[in-house]
Amino acid sequence: MRYSTIVEKDDKTLVEIIEALEQFERERFIAGIQARHYTKFDIEQAIDMVVSYQSKMNVEARSVVRFSETFIQQFATDNNKCFDTAQLYFNRIRSTLCAIKKVFQKTTPRSMVQLPEGSQQPTVFERSPLSYGACVVDLWGLASYDECVQTLYHKLETLLTTATTTLALCHQMIESEENIRQDVQQLDKIYRDSCEQLMSSVREFSGFLNTVQELPETELNKRRQKARSMNDFLKNEYHNVPKEEFKQYVFLEAMRQGKNDGLTEEETCLFCDDHNRVQQVRWAIEHLDEMNVEGQQGKLDSTMIVYFLKWCDVGKSKEKRLYKYFCSNYRGRYHTLVWSAISKARKDLCEQGITDRGASFTFQQMIEKLQKDIIAV
């Protein structure tokens, strides 16, 4: 299994460490304290040690939680082609694993027994009373010990609970990744969503357009061509391609497809998800003067332009760029407006309760009426 990566030198997998932590209980804690014959000074030193580990572990735990929130739904990662999920998570919780090991060592009896040649040294998890073997139950329980012992127990309990939760999340994400890799529909959706998310970043795409003089073949594109099927390509590349390489691949593929469909680079940027829309938009701009678009002083009506922008359906973040495209391609008899006038009209319509869908529907009705009138003539 993918999560069977070896941790440090302990030959302990992620699952085995979780199982060891789940064995922790009061009786085992007391047995561990007794096994090392700790003094009050030793206990106080151990408390300081556990508190310091807890602070570091909290930082790593939050990092893992935040990372896990988007990890599965991203097709590409910032890691190289030898990316290994388990190793990535272990790197993120390196201090946690180190702390756990030291805590278990603090309760493990020292052994001077010489093992036979060729025998494998038992790990600290296999020798510590906190997780291994039967333990003698103390007759009086934890309440009979000094306050510092009880404090150490509660601090240690919190530490190991945090560690267990964090490691369990790592295990869950590793399994989820493998399940996604075998689910073609889910994998395809993640791939398409990731492509769409990149294409919606107008500034990045525009900057990329300005730096590319021709359309080269990317390594990822070559691997796609060599793959037996699209499904095989997705399975092989999911979480195995760096984000920057994936971004270049997505942008180049979008430009190549746009060029094949007769789109300009600007149109590819604006209508990357709907190339068929471009012909409709071109027609609307060409025939705009035949609709009721006249405003004041020989200028276009700002409200009608907002209706047009909403009808184009490129998303609010692209509308300013879409308007520049409109101004570059409009050849009608009216003067175009500055963007601030369009922005104000957009805000006014919103305050009037006119939704994007409503504005788009109104413009669509105008288009359909005009087309019927042209056919009738």
Coordinates of C-alpha atoms in Angstrom, one line a residue:
M1 CA 0.0 0.0 0.0
R2 CA 1.1 3.6 -0.6
Y3 CA 1.1 4.4 3.1
S4 CA 3.6 1.7 4.0
T5 CA 6.5 4.2 3.7
I6 CA 9.1 3.5 6.4
V7 CA 9.4 6.2 9.1
E8 CA 12.9 7.0 10.1
K9 CA 14.7 3.9 11.3
D10 CA 11.9 2.4 13.3
D11 CA 10.4 0.3 10.5
K12 CA 7.1 1.6 11.7
T13 CA 4.4 2.6 9.3
L14 CA 1.9 5.4 9.8
V15 CA -0.8 3.0 10.7
E16 CA 1.3 1.1 13.3
I17 CA 2.2 4.4 15.0
I18 CA -1.4 5.3 15.3
E19 CA -2.2 1.9 16.8
A20 CA 0.6 2.4 19.3
L21 CA -0.7 5.8 20.3
E22 CA -4.2 4.4 20.8
Q23 CA -2.9 2.0 23.4
F24 CA -2.1 4.9 25.8
E25 CA -4.0 4.8 29.0
R26 CA -3.6 5.7 32.7
E27 CA -2.3 2.3 33.8
R28 CA 0.3 2.2 31.0
F29 CA 1.4 5.7 31.9
I30 CA 1.9 4.7 35.6
A31 CA 3.7 1.6 34.5
G32 CA 6.0 3.7 32.3
I33 CA 6.8 6.1 35.2
Q34 CA 7.5 3.2 37.6
A35 CA 9.7 1.4 35.0
R36 CA 12.2 4.4 34.9
H37 CA 12.0 5.2 38.7
Y38 CA 11.5 8.9 38.0
T39 CA 12.1 11.5 40.7
K40 CA 10.0 14.6 41.2
F41 CA 12.7 16.6 39.3
D42 CA 12.5 14.1 36.4
I43 CA 8.8 14.5 36.3
E44 CA 9.0 18.3 36.2
Q45 CA 11.6 18.1 33.4
A46 CA 9.3 15.8 31.5
I47 CA 6.4 18.2 31.8
D48 CA 8.5 21.0 30.3
M49 CA 9.5 18.7 27.5
V50 CA 5.9 17.7 26.7
V51 CA 4.7 21.3 26.8
S52 CA 7.4 22.3 24.3
Y53 CA 6.5 19.4 22.0
Q54 CA 2.8 20.4 22.2
S55 CA 3.5 23.8 20.9
K56 CA 5.4 22.5 17.9
M57 CA 2.8 19.8 17.3
N58 CA 0.0 22.4 17.3
V59 CA 1.8 24.2 14.5
E60 CA 2.2 21.1 12.4
A61 CA -1.3 19.9 13.1
R62 CA -2.8 23.1 11.8
S63 CA -0.6 22.9 8.7
V64 CA -1.7 19.4 7.9
V65 CA -5.4 20.3 8.4
R66 CA -5.1 23.3 6.1
F67 CA -3.2 21.3 3.5
S68 CA -5.8 18.5 3.6
E69 CA -8.6 20.9 2.9
T70 CA -7.6 21.4 -0.8
F71 CA -5.1 18.6 -1.4
I72 CA -7.4 16.0 -2.8
Q73 CA -9.3 18.4 -5.1
Q74 CA -6.1 19.7 -6.7
F75 CA -4.9 17.7 -9.7
A76 CA -1.3 19.1 -9.6
T77 CA 1.1 19.5 -6.7
D78 CA 4.2 21.6 -6.0
N79 CA 6.2 18.4 -5.8
N80 CA 8.3 16.7 -8.4
K81 CA 7.4 13.7 -10.5
C82 CA 8.6 11.3 -7.8
F83 CA 6.0 12.7 -5.5
D84 CA 5.0 10.3 -2.7
T85 CA 2.0 11.3 -0.6
A86 CA 3.1 9.5 2.5
Q87 CA 6.5 11.0 2.4
L88 CA 5.0 14.5 2.0
Y89 CA 2.9 14.1 5.0
F90 CA 5.8 12.7 7.1
N91 CA 7.8 15.7 6.1
R92 CA 5.0 18.0 7.4
I93 CA 4.9 16.2 10.7
R94 CA 8.6 15.5 11.2
S95 CA 8.7 17.2 14.6
T96 CA 5.6 15.4 15.7
L97 CA 7.1 12.0 14.9
C98 CA 10.4 12.9 16.6
A99 CA 8.5 14.1 19.7
I100 CA 6.4 10.9 19.9
K101 CA 9.5 8.8 19.7
K102 CA 11.2 10.7 22.5
V103 CA 8.2 10.5 24.7
F104 CA 8.0 6.7 24.3
Q105 CA 11.7 6.5 25.0
K106 CA 11.2 8.3 28.3
T107 CA 9.1 5.4 29.6
T108 CA 11.1 2.5 28.0
P109 CA 13.3 0.5 30.4
R110 CA 16.9 0.4 29.4
S111 CA 18.0 -3.1 28.2
M112 CA 21.5 -4.4 28.1
V113 CA 20.6 -7.7 26.6
Q114 CA 22.7 -8.6 23.6
L115 CA 20.5 -9.8 20.7
P116 CA 21.6 -12.8 18.6
E117 CA 23.4 -11.9 15.4
G118 CA 20.9 -11.1 12.6
S119 CA 18.1 -10.3 14.9
Q120 CA 16.2 -7.1 14.4
Q121 CA 16.3 -4.5 17.3
P122 CA 12.8 -4.0 18.7
T123 CA 11.5 -0.5 18.2
V124 CA 10.8 1.9 21.0
F125 CA 7.1 1.4 20.3
E126 CA 7.5 -2.4 20.9
R127 CA 9.3 -1.9 24.2
S128 CA 7.5 1.0 25.9
P129 CA 4.9 0.2 28.5
L130 CA 2.8 3.0 26.9
S131 CA 1.9 0.8 24.0
Y132 CA 3.2 -2.7 24.3
G133 CA 2.4 -5.8 26.4
A134 CA 0.5 -6.3 29.6
C135 CA 1.1 -3.9 32.5
V136 CA 0.6 -4.2 36.2
V137 CA -2.4 -2.1 37.4
D138 CA -1.5 0.2 40.2
L139 CA -3.8 -0.5 43.2
W140 CA -4.4 3.2 44.2
G141 CA -4.5 4.7 40.7
L142 CA -3.2 8.0 39.4
A143 CA -5.0 10.0 42.2
S144 CA -2.5 8.6 44.8
Y145 CA 0.5 10.2 43.0
D146 CA 1.9 13.8 43.4
E147 CA 0.2 16.6 41.5
C148 CA 3.2 16.9 39.2
V149 CA 2.6 13.2 38.1
Q150 CA -1.0 13.9 37.4
T151 CA -0.1 17.1 35.5
L152 CA 2.4 15.1 33.4
Y153 CA -0.3 12.6 32.6
H154 CA -2.8 15.2 31.4
K155 CA -0.2 17.0 29.4
L156 CA 0.9 13.8 27.8
E157 CA -2.7 12.7 27.1
T158 CA -3.3 16.0 25.2
L159 CA 0.0 15.6 23.3
L160 CA -0.8 12.0 22.2
T161 CA -4.4 12.8 21.4
T162 CA -3.2 15.6 19.1
A163 CA -0.7 13.3 17.5
T164 CA -3.2 10.6 17.0
T165 CA -5.7 12.9 15.3
T166 CA -3.0 14.4 13.1
L167 CA -1.6 11.1 12.0
A168 CA -5.1 9.7 11.4
L169 CA -5.8 12.6 9.1
C170 CA -2.6 11.9 7.2
H171 CA -3.7 8.2 6.9
Q172 CA -7.1 9.3 5.7
M173 CA -5.8 11.6 3.0
I174 CA -3.4 8.9 1.8
E175 CA -6.2 6.5 1.4
S176 CA -8.5 9.1 -0.2
E177 CA -5.8 9.9 -2.8
E178 CA -5.6 6.2 -3.7
N179 CA -9.4 5.9 -3.9
I180 CA -9.6 9.0 -6.2
R181 CA -6.9 7.5 -8.4
Q182 CA -9.2 4.5 -9.0
D183 CA -12.4 6.5 -9.5
V184 CA -12.4 7.7 -13.1
Q185 CA -15.4 10.0 -12.8
Q186 CA -14.0 11.8 -9.7
L187 CA -10.6 12.0 -11.3
D188 CA -11.9 13.5 -14.4
K189 CA -13.9 16.1 -12.5
I190 CA -10.9 17.1 -10.4
Y191 CA -8.9 17.5 -13.6
R192 CA -11.5 19.6 -15.3
D193 CA -12.1 21.7 -12.2
S194 CA -8.4 22.3 -11.9
C195 CA -8.1 23.4 -15.6
E196 CA -11.1 25.7 -15.2
Q197 CA -9.6 27.2 -12.0
L198 CA -6.4 28.0 -13.9
M199 CA -8.2 29.5 -16.9
S200 CA -10.2 31.8 -14.7
S201 CA -7.0 33.5 -13.5
V202 CA -7.1 36.1 -16.3
R203 CA -4.0 38.0 -15.3
E204 CA -1.8 34.8 -15.2
F205 CA -3.2 33.7 -18.6
S206 CA -2.7 37.1 -20.1
G207 CA 0.9 37.3 -18.9
F208 CA 1.5 33.9 -20.3
L209 CA 0.1 35.0 -23.7
N210 CA 2.5 37.8 -23.8
T211 CA 5.6 35.6 -23.2
V212 CA 4.7 32.8 -25.7
Q213 CA 5.7 33.4 -29.3
E214 CA 4.8 29.9 -30.5
L215 CA 3.1 26.8 -29.2
P216 CA 5.7 24.4 -28.0
E217 CA 5.1 20.8 -26.9
T218 CA 5.2 20.4 -23.1
E219 CA 6.5 17.2 -21.5
L220 CA 3.0 16.7 -20.0
N221 CA 1.5 17.0 -23.4
K222 CA 3.9 14.4 -24.7
R223 CA 2.9 12.0 -21.9
R224 CA -0.7 12.6 -22.7
Q225 CA -0.1 11.6 -26.3
K226 CA 1.8 8.5 -25.3
A227 CA -0.9 7.4 -22.8
R228 CA -3.2 4.6 -23.9
S229 CA -6.2 6.5 -22.9
M230 CA -7.3 9.7 -21.2
N231 CA -8.1 7.7 -18.1
D232 CA -4.6 6.3 -17.9
F233 CA -3.2 9.7 -18.3
L234 CA -5.2 11.1 -15.4
K235 CA -4.3 8.2 -13.2
N236 CA -0.6 8.5 -13.9
E237 CA -0.4 12.3 -13.6
Y238 CA -2.8 12.9 -10.6
H239 CA -0.6 14.4 -7.8
N240 CA 2.5 13.6 -9.9
V241 CA 2.8 16.8 -11.9
P242 CA 4.1 20.1 -10.4
K243 CA 1.7 23.0 -10.5
E244 CA 3.9 25.2 -12.7
E245 CA 4.2 22.4 -15.3
F246 CA 0.4 21.8 -15.2
K247 CA -0.3 25.5 -15.6
Q248 CA 1.8 25.7 -18.7
Y249 CA 0.2 22.6 -20.1
V250 CA -3.3 23.9 -19.5
F251 CA -2.6 27.4 -21.0
L252 CA -0.9 25.9 -24.1
E253 CA -3.7 23.5 -24.6
A254 CA -6.2 26.3 -24.3
M255 CA -4.3 28.4 -26.9
R256 CA -3.9 25.5 -29.2
Q257 CA -7.6 24.6 -29.1
G258 CA -8.6 28.3 -29.4
K259 CA -6.4 28.6 -32.5
N260 CA -7.9 25.5 -34.0
D261 CA -11.4 26.9 -33.5
G262 CA -10.5 30.2 -35.1
L263 CA -10.3 32.3 -31.9
T264 CA -7.9 35.1 -31.3
E265 CA -5.7 34.9 -28.2
E266 CA -7.9 37.4 -26.5
E267 CA -11.0 35.4 -27.3
T268 CA -9.4 32.3 -26.0
C269 CA -8.6 34.1 -22.7
L270 CA -12.2 35.4 -22.3
F271 CA -14.1 32.4 -23.6
C272 CA -11.8 29.5 -22.8
D273 CA -14.7 27.3 -21.6
D274 CA -17.2 28.1 -24.4
H275 CA -15.7 28.6 -27.8
N276 CA -19.1 28.4 -29.5
R277 CA -20.1 31.6 -27.6
V278 CA -17.5 33.6 -29.5
Q279 CA -19.4 33.5 -32.8
Q280 CA -22.6 34.7 -31.0
V281 CA -20.6 37.5 -29.3
R282 CA -19.1 38.7 -32.6
W283 CA -22.5 38.7 -34.2
A284 CA -24.0 40.7 -31.3
I285 CA -21.2 43.4 -31.5
E286 CA -21.6 43.6 -35.2
H287 CA -25.4 44.2 -35.0
L288 CA -25.5 46.1 -31.7
D289 CA -26.6 49.4 -33.3
E290 CA -29.8 47.6 -34.6
M291 CA -30.9 47.2 -31.0
N292 CA -31.9 50.0 -28.6
V293 CA -28.4 50.9 -27.4
E294 CA -28.3 54.7 -27.9
G295 CA -27.6 56.7 -24.8
Q296 CA -27.0 60.4 -24.3
Q297 CA -24.9 62.7 -26.4
G298 CA -24.3 60.1 -29.1
K299 CA -22.9 57.6 -26.7
L300 CA -23.8 53.9 -26.0
D301 CA -26.3 53.3 -23.3
S302 CA -24.4 52.1 -20.2
T303 CA -27.2 49.9 -19.0
M304 CA -27.4 48.0 -22.3
I305 CA -23.7 47.5 -22.3
V306 CA -24.0 45.9 -18.8
Y307 CA -26.8 43.6 -20.2
F308 CA -24.4 42.7 -23.0
L309 CA -21.5 41.9 -20.6
K310 CA -23.8 39.7 -18.4
W311 CA -25.1 37.9 -21.5
C312 CA -21.5 37.1 -22.5
D313 CA -21.2 35.2 -19.2
V314 CA -17.5 35.4 -18.7
G315 CA -17.7 36.1 -14.9
K316 CA -17.4 39.4 -13.1
S317 CA -13.7 39.3 -12.8
K318 CA -13.3 39.2 -16.6
E319 CA -15.9 41.9 -17.5
K320 CA -13.5 44.8 -17.6
R321 CA -11.3 43.0 -20.0
L322 CA -14.3 41.9 -22.0
Y323 CA -15.4 45.5 -22.3
K324 CA -11.9 46.4 -23.7
Y325 CA -12.4 43.6 -26.2
F326 CA -15.8 45.1 -27.1
C327 CA -14.4 48.6 -27.6
S328 CA -11.7 47.2 -29.9
N329 CA -14.2 45.4 -32.1
Y330 CA -17.2 47.7 -32.0
R331 CA -17.6 49.6 -35.4
G332 CA -20.9 51.2 -34.8
R333 CA -22.0 54.8 -34.9
Y334 CA -22.1 55.5 -31.2
H335 CA -19.2 56.6 -28.9
T336 CA -18.0 54.1 -26.3
L337 CA -18.0 54.9 -22.6
V338 CA -15.2 54.9 -20.0
W339 CA -15.2 51.9 -17.8
S340 CA -16.2 53.9 -14.7
A341 CA -19.6 54.6 -16.4
I342 CA -20.1 50.9 -17.0
S343 CA -19.0 50.1 -13.5
K344 CA -21.5 52.6 -12.1
A345 CA -24.4 51.2 -14.2
R346 CA -23.5 47.7 -13.1
K347 CA -23.7 48.8 -9.4
D348 CA -27.0 50.7 -10.0
L349 CA -28.6 47.6 -11.6
C350 CA -27.5 45.5 -8.6
E351 CA -29.1 48.0 -6.2
Q352 CA -32.3 47.9 -8.2
G353 CA -32.4 44.1 -7.7
I354 CA -31.7 43.2 -11.3
T355 CA -29.6 40.0 -11.2
D356 CA -27.0 38.8 -13.6
R357 CA -29.4 36.2 -14.9
G358 CA -32.1 38.8 -15.4
A359 CA -29.8 41.1 -17.3
S360 CA -28.6 38.3 -19.5
F361 CA -32.2 37.1 -20.2
T362 CA -33.2 40.6 -21.2
F363 CA -30.3 40.9 -23.7
Q364 CA -31.0 37.4 -25.0
Q365 CA -34.6 38.4 -25.8
M366 CA -33.3 41.4 -27.7
I367 CA -31.0 39.2 -29.7
E368 CA -33.8 36.8 -30.6
K369 CA -36.1 39.6 -31.6
L370 CA -33.5 41.1 -33.9
Q371 CA -32.8 37.7 -35.5
K372 CA -36.5 37.2 -36.2
D373 CA -36.7 40.7 -37.7
I374 CA -33.7 40.0 -40.0
I375 CA -35.2 36.7 -41.1
A376 CA -38.6 38.4 -41.8
V377 CA -37.0 40.9 -44.0

